[in-house]
Amino acid sequence: MNNLLLLFYISGVLHAPEVRFEGTAQGTTYHISYLDEEQRNLKVQVDSIFTEIDKSLSTYRTDSEISTFNQFGAFRFQSVHFYPVLQKAYEVYKATNGAFDPTIMPLTEAYRKGKATGKPWLHQVDSLLQYVGFQYITFDKETVQSSKEHVRLDLDGIAQGYTVDVIAAFLETKGIVDYVVEVGGELRCTNTRTVSIEDPTQPDGRLALLKLNNLSMTTAGNYNDHYSTGGQTFNHILHPKKGIIQSDLLSVTIIAKDGITADAYDTACIVLGLEETKKLLAEHPELDAYLVYRGTGGAPKVFMTEGVKRMLVN
């Protein structure tokens, strides 16, 4: 979902040879490192996982499962990937009262076209919002269908977190238990790792260092993907009920047990804004968060959960 909003590095004593490799996938970069006595380089297998997931969930591929659904309005799942991501999307949709809604594809498409042409698109919002609403989607473990024409799915806001989880699970099948998997700034790690949170107001700036232990961490923010034209700024995170975002949150970092959960909630929190996000976090103690928001005079300020405070380095 996100650009590289997050930096990480391994800290601690290495007890086995370390393997590192990186590449490009899903419109971004990825970095993987793990300890392995056999020093196996699994890049070919990892790249095939990216390809497999893209064939299912990529809205940029016209031959993907999700693109086929978007064209015909009904689909029988072919891979193991579509259903669990859609199920998690529905779970977070319910928990956030629709702040995370994967039927946002008509708005996503308008934003992409606007960014490509440099043209405004807000005049289309009202006509597009009639096709946004998870209530028009029904699905089970085998099929998904829409009850309204032109309702389409966009799972990009959750797919990278899911991809991190799938790659992590693959490494574990190989007996690798000490690893960091990072895709586009979304990461999952075992054991203790030190990670940094980027300052959304300063290029290459760093706000905090955290120690993670067997957790996933993702960050959402509009500061790396937007465009301006005619005196207006258009952001890639969109409001599923209003179309445009006027959030006081500059960035949201969510820490959870798995990447797919963190990835979905970070987007929802940008939509909800600071105060509603605080309420959401109070209702979901399984989530920790580091929120950067606009304070008085526009200066960035930080809110963090008690769990994040315990993770802070120095």
CSV table of C-alpha atoms in Angstrom, one decimal:
chain,number,residue,atom,x,y,z
A,1,MET,CA,0.0,0.0,0.0
A,2,ASN,CA,2.5,2.6,1.1
A,3,ASN,CA,5.7,4.1,-0.1
A,4,LEU,CA,8.8,3.6,2.0
A,5,LEU,CA,7.6,5.5,5.1
A,6,LEU,CA,9.7,3.4,7.5
A,7,LEU,CA,13.3,2.5,7.9
A,8,PHE,CA,14.7,-0.5,9.8
A,9,TYR,CA,17.9,-2.2,10.7
A,10,ILE,CA,19.0,-5.3,12.6
A,11,SER,CA,20.6,-4.9,15.9
A,12,GLY,CA,22.0,-7.4,18.4
A,13,VAL,CA,24.4,-10.3,18.3
A,14,LEU,CA,24.3,-12.5,15.2
A,15,HIS,CA,24.4,-16.2,16.0
A,16,ALA,CA,24.4,-17.5,12.5
A,17,PRO,CA,25.4,-16.2,9.0
A,18,GLU,CA,23.1,-13.5,7.8
A,19,VAL,CA,21.5,-13.5,4.4
A,20,ARG,CA,20.3,-10.3,2.8
A,21,PHE,CA,18.7,-9.5,-0.5
A,22,GLU,CA,16.4,-6.9,-2.0
A,23,GLY,CA,14.5,-6.0,-5.1
A,24,THR,CA,11.5,-4.3,-6.5
A,25,ALA,CA,7.9,-5.5,-6.5
A,26,GLN,CA,4.3,-4.2,-6.1
A,27,GLY,CA,5.4,-0.8,-7.3
A,28,THR,CA,8.0,-0.4,-4.5
A,29,THR,CA,11.1,-1.9,-3.0
A,30,TYR,CA,11.6,-4.8,-0.6
A,31,HIS,CA,14.4,-5.8,1.8
A,32,ILE,CA,14.7,-9.2,3.4
A,33,SER,CA,17.3,-10.4,5.9
A,34,TYR,CA,17.5,-13.5,8.0
A,35,LEU,CA,19.9,-15.7,9.9
A,36,ASP,CA,20.5,-19.1,8.3
A,37,GLU,CA,23.3,-21.6,9.1
A,38,GLU,CA,23.0,-23.0,5.5
A,39,GLN,CA,23.2,-19.4,4.0
A,40,ARG,CA,20.4,-20.2,1.6
A,41,ASN,CA,19.5,-17.3,-0.7
A,42,LEU,CA,15.7,-17.6,-1.3
A,43,LYS,CA,15.3,-14.5,-3.5
A,44,VAL,CA,14.0,-16.6,-6.5
A,45,GLN,CA,11.3,-18.2,-4.3
A,46,VAL,CA,10.4,-14.8,-2.7
A,47,ASP,CA,10.1,-13.1,-6.1
A,48,SER,CA,7.7,-15.9,-7.2
A,49,ILE,CA,5.5,-15.2,-4.1
A,50,PHE,CA,5.3,-11.5,-5.2
A,51,THR,CA,4.2,-12.6,-8.7
A,52,GLU,CA,1.6,-15.0,-7.3
A,53,ILE,CA,0.1,-12.4,-5.1
A,54,ASP,CA,0.1,-9.8,-7.9
A,55,LYS,CA,-1.8,-12.3,-10.1
A,56,SER,CA,-4.5,-12.3,-7.5
A,57,LEU,CA,-4.6,-8.8,-6.0
A,58,SER,CA,-3.0,-6.3,-8.2
A,59,THR,CA,-5.3,-3.7,-9.6
A,60,TYR,CA,-2.5,-2.7,-12.1
A,61,ARG,CA,-2.7,-6.1,-13.8
A,62,THR,CA,-5.6,-6.5,-16.1
A,63,ASP,CA,-5.3,-10.3,-15.8
A,64,SER,CA,-5.4,-10.5,-12.0
A,65,GLU,CA,-8.2,-12.1,-10.1
A,66,ILE,CA,-9.3,-8.8,-8.6
A,67,SER,CA,-9.3,-7.1,-12.1
A,68,THR,CA,-11.4,-9.9,-13.4
A,69,PHE,CA,-13.9,-9.4,-10.6
A,70,ASN,CA,-14.0,-5.7,-11.2
A,71,GLN,CA,-14.8,-6.3,-14.9
A,72,PHE,CA,-17.5,-8.8,-14.4
A,73,GLY,CA,-18.9,-8.2,-10.9
A,74,ALA,CA,-18.6,-11.9,-9.8
A,75,PHE,CA,-15.7,-14.2,-9.4
A,76,ARG,CA,-14.8,-17.7,-8.0
A,77,PHE,CA,-11.5,-17.6,-6.2
A,78,GLN,CA,-8.7,-19.3,-8.0
A,79,SER,CA,-5.8,-18.7,-5.6
A,80,VAL,CA,-5.4,-18.8,-1.8
A,81,HIS,CA,-4.9,-15.1,-1.5
A,82,PHE,CA,-8.1,-13.3,-2.5
A,83,TYR,CA,-10.4,-14.6,0.2
A,84,PRO,CA,-8.3,-14.0,3.4
A,85,VAL,CA,-7.5,-10.4,2.3
A,86,LEU,CA,-11.1,-9.7,1.5
A,87,GLN,CA,-12.1,-11.2,4.9
A,88,LYS,CA,-9.6,-9.0,6.8
A,89,ALA,CA,-10.8,-6.0,4.9
A,90,TYR,CA,-14.4,-6.7,5.9
A,91,GLU,CA,-13.3,-7.2,9.5
A,92,VAL,CA,-11.5,-3.8,9.6
A,93,TYR,CA,-14.4,-2.1,7.6
A,94,LYS,CA,-16.8,-3.2,10.4
A,95,ALA,CA,-14.4,-2.2,13.2
A,96,THR,CA,-13.8,1.3,11.8
A,97,ASN,CA,-17.4,2.0,10.8
A,98,GLY,CA,-16.4,2.1,7.1
A,99,ALA,CA,-13.3,4.2,7.4
A,100,PHE,CA,-11.5,1.3,5.6
A,101,ASP,CA,-13.5,0.3,2.6
A,102,PRO,CA,-12.0,-1.7,-0.2
A,103,THR,CA,-14.8,-0.7,-2.6
A,104,ILE,CA,-13.0,2.6,-3.0
A,105,MET,CA,-11.7,1.6,-6.5
A,106,PRO,CA,-13.7,4.2,-8.4
A,107,LEU,CA,-12.1,7.0,-6.4
A,108,THR,CA,-8.7,5.3,-6.6
A,109,GLU,CA,-9.0,5.2,-10.4
A,110,ALA,CA,-10.0,8.9,-10.6
A,111,TYR,CA,-7.0,9.8,-8.4
A,112,ARG,CA,-4.6,7.8,-10.6
A,113,LYS,CA,-5.9,9.4,-13.8
A,114,GLY,CA,-5.7,12.8,-12.2
A,115,LYS,CA,-2.2,12.3,-11.1
A,116,ALA,CA,-1.1,11.0,-14.5
A,117,THR,CA,-2.7,13.9,-16.4
A,118,GLY,CA,-2.1,16.6,-13.7
A,119,LYS,CA,-5.8,17.5,-13.7
A,120,PRO,CA,-8.2,18.0,-10.9
A,121,TRP,CA,-10.9,15.4,-10.4
A,122,LEU,CA,-13.0,16.5,-7.4
A,123,HIS,CA,-15.9,17.4,-9.6
A,124,GLN,CA,-16.4,13.7,-10.1
A,125,VAL,CA,-16.6,12.8,-6.4
A,126,ASP,CA,-20.4,12.9,-6.0
A,127,SER,CA,-21.0,10.7,-9.0
A,128,LEU,CA,-18.4,8.2,-8.0
A,129,LEU,CA,-19.4,7.8,-4.3
A,130,GLN,CA,-22.6,6.1,-5.3
A,131,TYR,CA,-20.5,3.1,-6.3
A,132,VAL,CA,-18.5,2.9,-3.0
A,133,GLY,CA,-19.9,0.8,-0.2
A,134,PHE,CA,-19.0,-2.6,1.1
A,135,GLN,CA,-22.7,-3.3,1.6
A,136,TYR,CA,-22.8,-4.0,-2.1
A,137,ILE,CA,-20.3,-6.9,-1.8
A,138,THR,CA,-21.2,-10.4,-0.7
A,139,PHE,CA,-18.6,-13.2,-0.5
A,140,ASP,CA,-17.8,-16.6,1.1
A,141,LYS,CA,-14.8,-18.8,1.0
A,142,GLU,CA,-15.4,-19.7,-2.7
A,143,THR,CA,-16.9,-16.6,-4.4
A,144,VAL,CA,-17.3,-12.9,-4.4
A,145,GLN,CA,-20.0,-10.8,-6.1
A,146,SER,CA,-21.4,-7.3,-6.2
A,147,SER,CA,-25.0,-6.5,-6.1
A,148,LYS,CA,-24.6,-3.1,-7.8
A,149,GLU,CA,-23.1,-2.4,-11.2
A,150,HIS,CA,-19.8,-0.5,-11.3
A,151,VAL,CA,-18.9,-1.4,-7.7
A,152,ARG,CA,-15.3,-2.5,-7.7
A,153,LEU,CA,-12.6,-3.6,-5.3
A,154,ASP,CA,-9.2,-2.1,-4.4
A,155,LEU,CA,-7.2,-4.1,-1.9
A,156,ASP,CA,-4.0,-2.1,-2.3
A,157,GLY,CA,-4.4,-0.6,1.1
A,158,ILE,CA,-3.9,-4.0,2.7
A,159,ALA,CA,-2.1,-6.2,0.2
A,160,GLN,CA,1.5,-5.2,1.1
A,161,GLY,CA,1.0,-6.1,4.8
A,162,TYR,CA,-0.5,-9.4,3.7
A,163,THR,CA,2.5,-10.0,1.4
A,164,VAL,CA,4.8,-9.4,4.3
A,165,ASP,CA,2.9,-12.1,6.3
A,166,VAL,CA,3.0,-14.6,3.4
A,167,ILE,CA,6.8,-14.2,2.9
A,168,ALA,CA,7.4,-14.5,6.7
A,169,ALA,CA,5.3,-17.7,6.8
A,170,PHE,CA,7.4,-19.0,3.8
A,171,LEU,CA,10.6,-18.3,5.6
A,172,GLU,CA,9.3,-20.2,8.7
A,173,THR,CA,8.5,-23.2,6.5
A,174,LYS,CA,12.2,-23.3,5.7
A,175,GLY,CA,13.1,-23.4,9.3
A,176,ILE,CA,14.2,-19.7,9.4
A,177,VAL,CA,13.0,-18.2,12.7
A,178,ASP,CA,15.2,-15.0,12.9
A,179,TYR,CA,14.2,-12.6,10.1
A,180,VAL,CA,13.1,-9.1,9.0
A,181,VAL,CA,10.7,-8.9,6.0
A,182,GLU,CA,10.0,-5.3,4.7
A,183,VAL,CA,7.9,-4.4,1.7
A,184,GLY,CA,7.4,-0.7,0.9
A,185,GLY,CA,8.0,0.2,4.5
A,186,GLU,CA,5.7,-2.4,5.9
A,187,LEU,CA,7.6,-4.9,8.0
A,188,ARG,CA,7.5,-8.0,10.2
A,189,CYS,CA,10.3,-9.2,12.4
A,190,THR,CA,11.1,-11.9,14.9
A,191,ASN,CA,13.2,-11.5,18.0
A,192,THR,CA,14.3,-7.9,18.9
A,193,ARG,CA,14.8,-5.4,16.1
A,194,THR,CA,15.4,-1.6,16.2
A,195,VAL,CA,13.3,0.4,13.8
A,196,SER,CA,12.9,4.1,13.1
A,197,ILE,CA,9.9,6.2,12.4
A,198,GLU,CA,10.3,8.8,9.6
A,199,ASP,CA,9.5,12.4,10.1
A,200,PRO,CA,6.7,13.3,7.6
A,201,THR,CA,7.7,16.9,7.6
A,202,GLN,CA,11.4,16.5,6.8
A,203,PRO,CA,13.1,14.5,4.1
A,204,ASP,CA,15.2,11.8,5.7
A,205,GLY,CA,14.2,13.0,9.1
A,206,ARG,CA,13.7,10.5,12.0
A,207,LEU,CA,11.3,11.0,14.9
A,208,ALA,CA,11.9,8.0,17.0
A,209,LEU,CA,13.6,4.6,17.4
A,210,LEU,CA,11.6,1.7,18.6
A,211,LYS,CA,12.5,-1.8,19.7
A,212,LEU,CA,10.2,-4.4,18.2
A,213,ASN,CA,10.0,-8.0,19.3
A,214,ASN,CA,8.0,-10.5,17.2
A,215,LEU,CA,5.7,-7.8,15.8
A,216,SER,CA,4.6,-6.2,12.5
A,217,MET,CA,4.7,-2.5,11.9
A,218,THR,CA,3.3,-0.4,9.0
A,219,THR,CA,3.0,3.3,8.3
A,220,ALA,CA,0.4,5.3,6.3
A,221,GLY,CA,0.7,8.9,5.2
A,222,ASN,CA,-0.1,11.1,2.2
A,223,TYR,CA,3.1,13.0,2.2
A,224,ASN,CA,4.9,10.7,-0.2
A,225,ASP,CA,2.1,10.2,-2.7
A,226,HIS,CA,0.1,13.3,-3.8
A,227,TYR,CA,0.0,15.9,-6.5
A,228,SER,CA,-1.1,19.6,-6.7
A,229,THR,CA,-2.9,21.4,-9.5
A,230,GLY,CA,-5.0,24.6,-9.7
A,231,GLY,CA,-4.1,25.4,-6.1
A,232,GLN,CA,-5.5,22.1,-4.8
A,233,THR,CA,-3.6,19.1,-3.4
A,234,PHE,CA,-4.9,15.6,-4.1
A,235,ASN,CA,-3.8,12.8,-1.8
A,236,HIS,CA,-3.7,9.0,-2.5
A,237,ILE,CA,-5.4,8.0,0.7
A,238,LEU,CA,-9.1,8.7,0.0
A,239,HIS,CA,-12.2,9.0,2.2
A,240,PRO,CA,-14.7,6.3,1.3
A,241,LYS,CA,-17.6,8.4,2.3
A,242,LYS,CA,-16.4,11.9,1.2
A,243,GLY,CA,-13.8,11.3,-1.4
A,244,ILE,CA,-11.3,13.7,-0.1
A,245,ILE,CA,-9.2,13.6,3.0
A,246,GLN,CA,-8.9,16.6,5.4
A,247,SER,CA,-7.1,14.8,8.2
A,248,ASP,CA,-5.1,16.3,10.9
A,249,LEU,CA,-2.9,13.2,10.9
A,250,LEU,CA,0.3,13.5,9.0
A,251,SER,CA,1.3,9.8,9.5
A,252,VAL,CA,0.1,6.8,11.3
A,253,THR,CA,2.3,3.9,12.4
A,254,ILE,CA,0.5,0.8,13.6
A,255,ILE,CA,2.1,-2.1,15.4
A,256,ALA,CA,0.3,-5.4,15.5
A,257,LYS,CA,0.9,-9.1,15.6
A,258,ASP,CA,0.6,-9.4,11.8
A,259,GLY,CA,1.2,-7.1,8.8
A,260,ILE,CA,-2.2,-7.4,7.3
A,261,THR,CA,-3.9,-6.1,10.4
A,262,ALA,CA,-1.5,-3.2,10.8
A,263,ASP,CA,-1.7,-2.3,7.2
A,264,ALA,CA,-5.5,-2.0,7.1
A,265,TYR,CA,-5.7,0.0,10.3
A,266,ASP,CA,-3.1,2.6,9.4
A,267,THR,CA,-5.1,3.6,6.4
A,268,ALA,CA,-8.4,3.7,8.4
A,269,CYS,CA,-6.8,6.0,11.0
A,270,ILE,CA,-5.7,8.6,8.4
A,271,VAL,CA,-9.4,8.7,7.3
A,272,LEU,CA,-10.7,8.9,10.9
A,273,GLY,CA,-8.3,11.7,12.1
A,274,LEU,CA,-6.7,12.1,15.5
A,275,GLU,CA,-9.5,12.1,18.0
A,276,GLU,CA,-11.5,9.2,16.4
A,277,THR,CA,-8.3,7.2,16.1
A,278,LYS,CA,-7.7,7.7,19.8
A,279,LYS,CA,-11.1,6.3,20.5
A,280,LEU,CA,-10.5,3.4,18.1
A,281,LEU,CA,-7.2,2.5,19.8
A,282,ALA,CA,-8.9,2.6,23.2
A,283,GLU,CA,-11.3,-0.1,21.9
A,284,HIS,CA,-8.5,-2.2,20.4
A,285,PRO,CA,-5.8,-2.8,22.9
A,286,GLU,CA,-4.2,-5.3,20.6
A,287,LEU,CA,-3.1,-2.4,18.5
A,288,ASP,CA,-0.3,0.1,19.3
A,289,ALA,CA,0.2,3.3,17.4
A,290,TYR,CA,2.6,6.3,16.9
A,291,LEU,CA,0.6,9.2,15.5
A,292,VAL,CA,2.1,12.4,14.0
A,293,TYR,CA,-0.4,15.2,13.7
A,294,ARG,CA,-0.5,19.0,13.1
A,295,GLY,CA,-0.4,20.9,16.3
A,296,THR,CA,-1.0,24.6,16.9
A,297,GLY,CA,0.6,26.7,14.2
A,298,GLY,CA,1.0,23.6,12.0
A,299,ALA,CA,4.0,22.2,13.9
A,300,PRO,CA,4.1,18.4,14.1
A,301,LYS,CA,3.2,16.8,17.4
A,302,VAL,CA,3.1,13.1,18.5
A,303,PHE,CA,0.6,10.9,20.2
A,304,MET,CA,1.6,7.3,21.1
A,305,THR,CA,0.0,4.5,23.0
A,306,GLU,CA,1.5,3.2,26.2
A,307,GLY,CA,2.8,0.1,24.4
A,308,VAL,CA,4.8,2.2,22.0
A,309,LYS,CA,6.2,4.2,25.0
A,310,ARG,CA,7.6,1.0,26.3
A,311,MET,CA,9.3,0.3,22.9
A,312,LEU,CA,11.0,3.6,22.7
A,313,VAL,CA,14.8,3.6,22.6
A,314,ASN,CA,16.3,6.3,24.9
